[in-house]
PDB file of C-alpha atoms in Angstrom:
ATOM      1  CA  MET A   1     -33.898  16.994  74.826  1.00  0.00           C
ATOM      2  CA  ALA A   2     -31.498  16.811  72.250  1.00  0.00           C
ATOM      3  CA  SER A   3     -28.765  20.123  72.362  1.00  0.00           C
ATOM      4  CA  LYS A   4     -30.020  23.673  71.813  1.00  0.00           C
ATOM      5  CA  ASN A   5     -27.678  26.152  70.539  1.00  0.00           C
ATOM      6  CA  ILE A   6     -28.461  29.609  72.474  1.00  0.00           C
ATOM      7  CA  THR A   7     -27.373  32.878  71.491  1.00  0.00           C
ATOM      8  CA  PHE A   8     -26.402  35.149  74.372  1.00  0.00           C
ATOM      9  CA  ASP A   9     -24.947  38.622  74.187  1.00  0.00           C
ATOM     10  CA  PRO A  10     -24.449  40.048  77.517  1.00  0.00           C
ATOM     11  CA  ASP A  11     -24.122  43.624  76.401  1.00  0.00           C
ATOM     12  CA  SER A  12     -27.927  43.486  75.428  1.00  0.00           C
ATOM     13  CA  GLY A  13     -29.050  42.407  78.955  1.00  0.00           C
ATOM     14  CA  VAL A  14     -31.826  40.111  77.023  1.00  0.00           C
ATOM     15  CA  PRO A  15     -31.617  36.462  77.718  1.00  0.00           C
ATOM     16  CA  TYR A  16     -32.589  33.828  75.454  1.00  0.00           C
ATOM     17  CA  GLY A  17     -36.157  32.465  75.221  1.00  0.00           C
ATOM     18  CA  LEU A  18     -36.518  28.745  75.217  1.00  0.00           C
ATOM     19  CA  ASN A  19     -39.423  26.833  76.014  1.00  0.00           C
ATOM     20  CA  LEU A  20     -39.169  23.396  77.551  1.00  0.00           C
ATOM     21  CA  THR A  21     -41.162  19.947  78.342  1.00  0.00           C
ATOM     22  CA  ILE A  22     -41.409  17.854  81.101  1.00  0.00           C
ATOM     23  CA  TYR A  23     -42.747  14.209  81.686  1.00  0.00           C
ATOM     24  CA  GLY A  24     -43.581  13.905  85.283  1.00  0.00           C
ATOM     25  CA  GLY A  25     -42.211  10.690  86.780  1.00  0.00           C
ATOM     26  CA  ALA A  26     -39.417  10.700  83.843  1.00  0.00           C
ATOM     27  CA  ASP A  27     -35.410  12.020  83.964  1.00  0.00           C
ATOM     28  CA  PHE A  28     -35.003  15.521  82.355  1.00  0.00           C
ATOM     29  CA  THR A  29     -32.205  16.753  80.336  1.00  0.00           C
ATOM     30  CA  ALA A  30     -31.602  19.792  78.260  1.00  0.00           C
ATOM     31  CA  ASN A  31     -28.350  20.417  76.865  1.00  0.00           C
ATOM     32  CA  LEU A  32     -27.527  24.361  76.191  1.00  0.00           C
ATOM     33  CA  ASN A  33     -24.592  25.394  73.683  1.00  0.00           C
ATOM     34  CA  VAL A  34     -24.271  28.917  74.481  1.00  0.00           C
ATOM     35  CA  LYS A  35     -22.891  30.827  71.450  1.00  0.00           C
ATOM     36  CA  THR A  36     -21.699  34.658  71.225  1.00  0.00           C
ATOM     37  CA  THR A  37     -23.440  37.178  68.361  1.00  0.00           C
ATOM     38  CA  SER A  38     -20.432  35.857  66.135  1.00  0.00           C
ATOM     39  CA  SER A  39     -21.807  32.298  66.766  1.00  0.00           C
ATOM     40  CA  SER A  40     -18.465  30.910  68.535  1.00  0.00           C
ATOM     41  CA  ASN A  41     -18.324  29.358  71.881  1.00  0.00           C
ATOM     42  CA  PHE A  42     -19.495  31.125  75.029  1.00  0.00           C
ATOM     43  CA  ASP A  43     -16.910  30.734  77.650  1.00  0.00           C
ATOM     44  CA  LEU A  44     -18.548  30.192  80.828  1.00  0.00           C
ATOM     45  CA  THR A  45     -14.988  29.435  82.668  1.00  0.00           C
ATOM     46  CA  ASP A  46     -14.929  30.936  85.871  1.00  0.00           C
ATOM     47  CA  TYR A  47     -18.981  30.878  86.089  1.00  0.00           C
ATOM     48  CA  SER A  48     -21.100  29.495  88.548  1.00  0.00           C
ATOM     49  CA  GLY A  49     -24.926  28.396  87.037  1.00  0.00           C
ATOM     50  CA  SER A  50     -28.432  28.348  88.563  1.00  0.00           C
ATOM     51  CA  ALA A  51     -32.019  27.444  87.343  1.00  0.00           C
ATOM     52  CA  ALA A  52     -35.429  27.360  89.220  1.00  0.00           C
ATOM     53  CA  ILE A  53     -38.883  26.726  87.956  1.00  0.00           C
ATOM     54  CA  SER A  54     -41.879  28.607  89.652  1.00  0.00           C
ATOM     55  CA  LYS A  55     -45.665  27.433  88.574  1.00  0.00           C
ATOM     56  CA  SER A  56     -47.292  29.852  86.899  1.00  0.00           C
ATOM     57  CA  VAL A  57     -50.784  30.596  88.063  1.00  0.00           C
ATOM     58  CA  ALA A  58     -52.166  33.908  86.248  1.00  0.00           C
ATOM     59  CA  VAL A  59     -50.087  36.228  83.505  1.00  0.00           C
ATOM     60  CA  GLY A  60     -47.115  37.720  85.439  1.00  0.00           C
ATOM     61  CA  ALA A  61     -48.500  35.685  88.770  1.00  0.00           C
ATOM     62  CA  THR A  62     -46.074  32.739  89.779  1.00  0.00           C
ATOM     63  CA  LEU A  63     -46.562  31.122  93.009  1.00  0.00           C
ATOM     64  CA  GLY A  64     -42.352  31.079  93.990  1.00  0.00           C
ATOM     65  CA  ILE A  65     -39.419  28.525  93.606  1.00  0.00           C
ATOM     66  CA  THR A  66     -41.074  25.311  92.926  1.00  0.00           C
ATOM     67  CA  THR A  67     -38.211  23.527  92.150  1.00  0.00           C
ATOM     68  CA  SER A  68     -34.569  23.993  90.959  1.00  0.00           C
ATOM     69  CA  PHE A  69     -32.801  22.242  88.123  1.00  0.00           C
ATOM     70  CA  THR A  70     -29.689  20.313  88.880  1.00  0.00           C
ATOM     71  CA  VAL A  71     -27.149  22.960  86.303  1.00  0.00           C
ATOM     72  CA  GLY A  72     -23.774  21.330  85.355  1.00  0.00           C
ATOM     73  CA  PHE A  73     -21.057  22.759  83.068  1.00  0.00           C
ATOM     74  CA  THR A  74     -20.274  19.673  80.782  1.00  0.00           C
ATOM     75  CA  SER A  75     -17.668  22.010  78.822  1.00  0.00           C
ATOM     76  CA  ALA A  76     -17.523  25.613  80.332  1.00  0.00           C
ATOM     77  CA  TYR A  77     -14.710  26.915  78.017  1.00  0.00           C
ATOM     78  CA  ASP A  78     -17.141  25.533  75.137  1.00  0.00           C
ATOM     79  CA  GLY A  79     -19.950  27.180  76.696  1.00  0.00           C
ATOM     80  CA  GLN A  80     -21.914  24.057  77.152  1.00  0.00           C
ATOM     81  CA  ILE A  81     -24.381  23.317  80.054  1.00  0.00           C
ATOM     82  CA  LYS A  82     -26.549  20.395  80.712  1.00  0.00           C
ATOM     83  CA  LEU A  83     -29.916  21.470  83.323  1.00  0.00           C
ATOM     84  CA  SER A  84     -31.796  18.361  84.302  1.00  0.00           C
ATOM     85  CA  LEU A  85     -34.206  16.850  87.057  1.00  0.00           C
ATOM     86  CA  GLY A  86     -34.460  13.809  88.036  1.00  0.00           C
ATOM     87  CA  THR A  87     -37.795  11.091  88.084  1.00  0.00           C
ATOM     88  CA  THR A  88     -38.752  12.099  92.271  1.00  0.00           C
ATOM     89  CA  SER A  89     -38.278  15.903  91.224  1.00  0.00           C
ATOM     90  CA  THR A  90     -40.389  15.512  87.774  1.00  0.00           C
ATOM     91  CA  ARG A  91     -42.662  13.211  89.506  1.00  0.00           C
ATOM     92  CA  ASN A  92     -43.642  15.937  92.283  1.00  0.00           C
ATOM     93  CA  LEU A  93     -44.465  18.570  89.411  1.00  0.00           C
ATOM     94  CA  THR A  94     -48.356  18.942  89.070  1.00  0.00           C
ATOM     95  CA  GLU A  95     -49.157  18.993  85.373  1.00  0.00           C
ATOM     96  CA  GLY A  96     -49.566  22.729  83.922  1.00  0.00           C
ATOM     97  CA  ARG A  97     -47.527  25.336  83.047  1.00  0.00           C
ATOM     98  CA  TYR A  98     -44.475  26.970  84.688  1.00  0.00           C
ATOM     99  CA  VAL A  99     -41.849  29.410  84.022  1.00  0.00           C
ATOM    100  CA  TYR A 100     -38.376  29.171  84.566  1.00  0.00           C
ATOM    101  CA  ASP A 101     -34.782  31.077  84.358  1.00  0.00           C
ATOM    102  CA  VAL A 102     -31.440  30.348  83.970  1.00  0.00           C
ATOM    103  CA  LEU A 103     -28.534  32.326  85.736  1.00  0.00           C
ATOM    104  CA  VAL A 104     -24.506  32.331  85.077  1.00  0.00           C
ATOM    105  CA  SER A 105     -22.776  34.586  87.701  1.00  0.00           C
ATOM    106  CA  SER A 106     -18.886  35.162  87.921  1.00  0.00           C
ATOM    107  CA  GLY A 107     -17.880  37.734  90.693  1.00  0.00           C
ATOM    108  CA  SER A 108     -20.447  40.232  91.217  1.00  0.00           C
ATOM    109  CA  THR A 109     -21.780  39.805  87.656  1.00  0.00           C
ATOM    110  CA  THR A 110     -24.786  37.888  86.997  1.00  0.00           C
ATOM    111  CA  TYR A 111     -26.823  36.730  84.008  1.00  0.00           C
ATOM    112  CA  THR A 112     -30.056  35.376  83.249  1.00  0.00           C
ATOM    113  CA  LEU A 113     -28.380  33.691  80.423  1.00  0.00           C
ATOM    114  CA  ALA A 114     -31.951  31.881  79.188  1.00  0.00           C
ATOM    115  CA  ASN A 115     -35.842  32.032  80.170  1.00  0.00           C
ATOM    116  CA  GLY A 116     -39.167  31.011  78.961  1.00  0.00           C
ATOM    117  CA  ASN A 117     -42.067  28.254  79.581  1.00  0.00           C
ATOM    118  CA  VAL A 118     -42.390  24.929  80.922  1.00  0.00           C
ATOM    119  CA  TYR A 119     -45.295  22.614  80.338  1.00  0.00           C
ATOM    120  CA  VAL A 120     -45.286  19.807  82.501  1.00  0.00           C
ATOM    121  CA  TYR A 121     -47.411  16.246  81.567  1.00  0.00           C
ATOM    122  CA  ASN A 122     -48.016  13.637  83.620  1.00  0.00           C
ATOM    123  CA  PRO A 123     -48.879  10.269  82.451  1.00  0.00           C
ATOM    124  CA  VAL A 124     -52.459   8.873  82.189  1.00  0.00           C
ATOM    125  CA  SER A 125     -51.053   5.696  82.881  1.00  0.00           C
ATOM    126  CA  SER A 126     -48.228   3.735  84.037  1.00  0.00           C
ATOM    127  CA  ALA A 127     -46.058   0.568  82.613  1.00  0.00           C
ATOM    128  CA  PRO A 128     -46.974  -2.479  84.274  1.00  0.00           C
TER     129      PRO A 128
END
């Protein structure tokens, strides 16, 4: 996935909505460039991050955390975050719709930075 600019306003308390696609058995990477409402970089220095995926079984229902993204700050000062899953993790996901969220924390303050749907596609065949 190419880098995606997302706008985050901590005063609103509303996460940025972003849908993702994962292909089973392939590495997954999503690069997020977090911007303020004035389009400047959101400084994530002193923040830690986490992100989880849950299988969606019905409207409003999930099965609990299925797996977690690896969250890395490629440039915290510039608001750059990288979400990733390796091939083993994506291979273990059954095809279908999931939901996810990305949290960032500093001290006792936690924000839901982004959330949305994840659709997992599993391959029909594999290369010889």
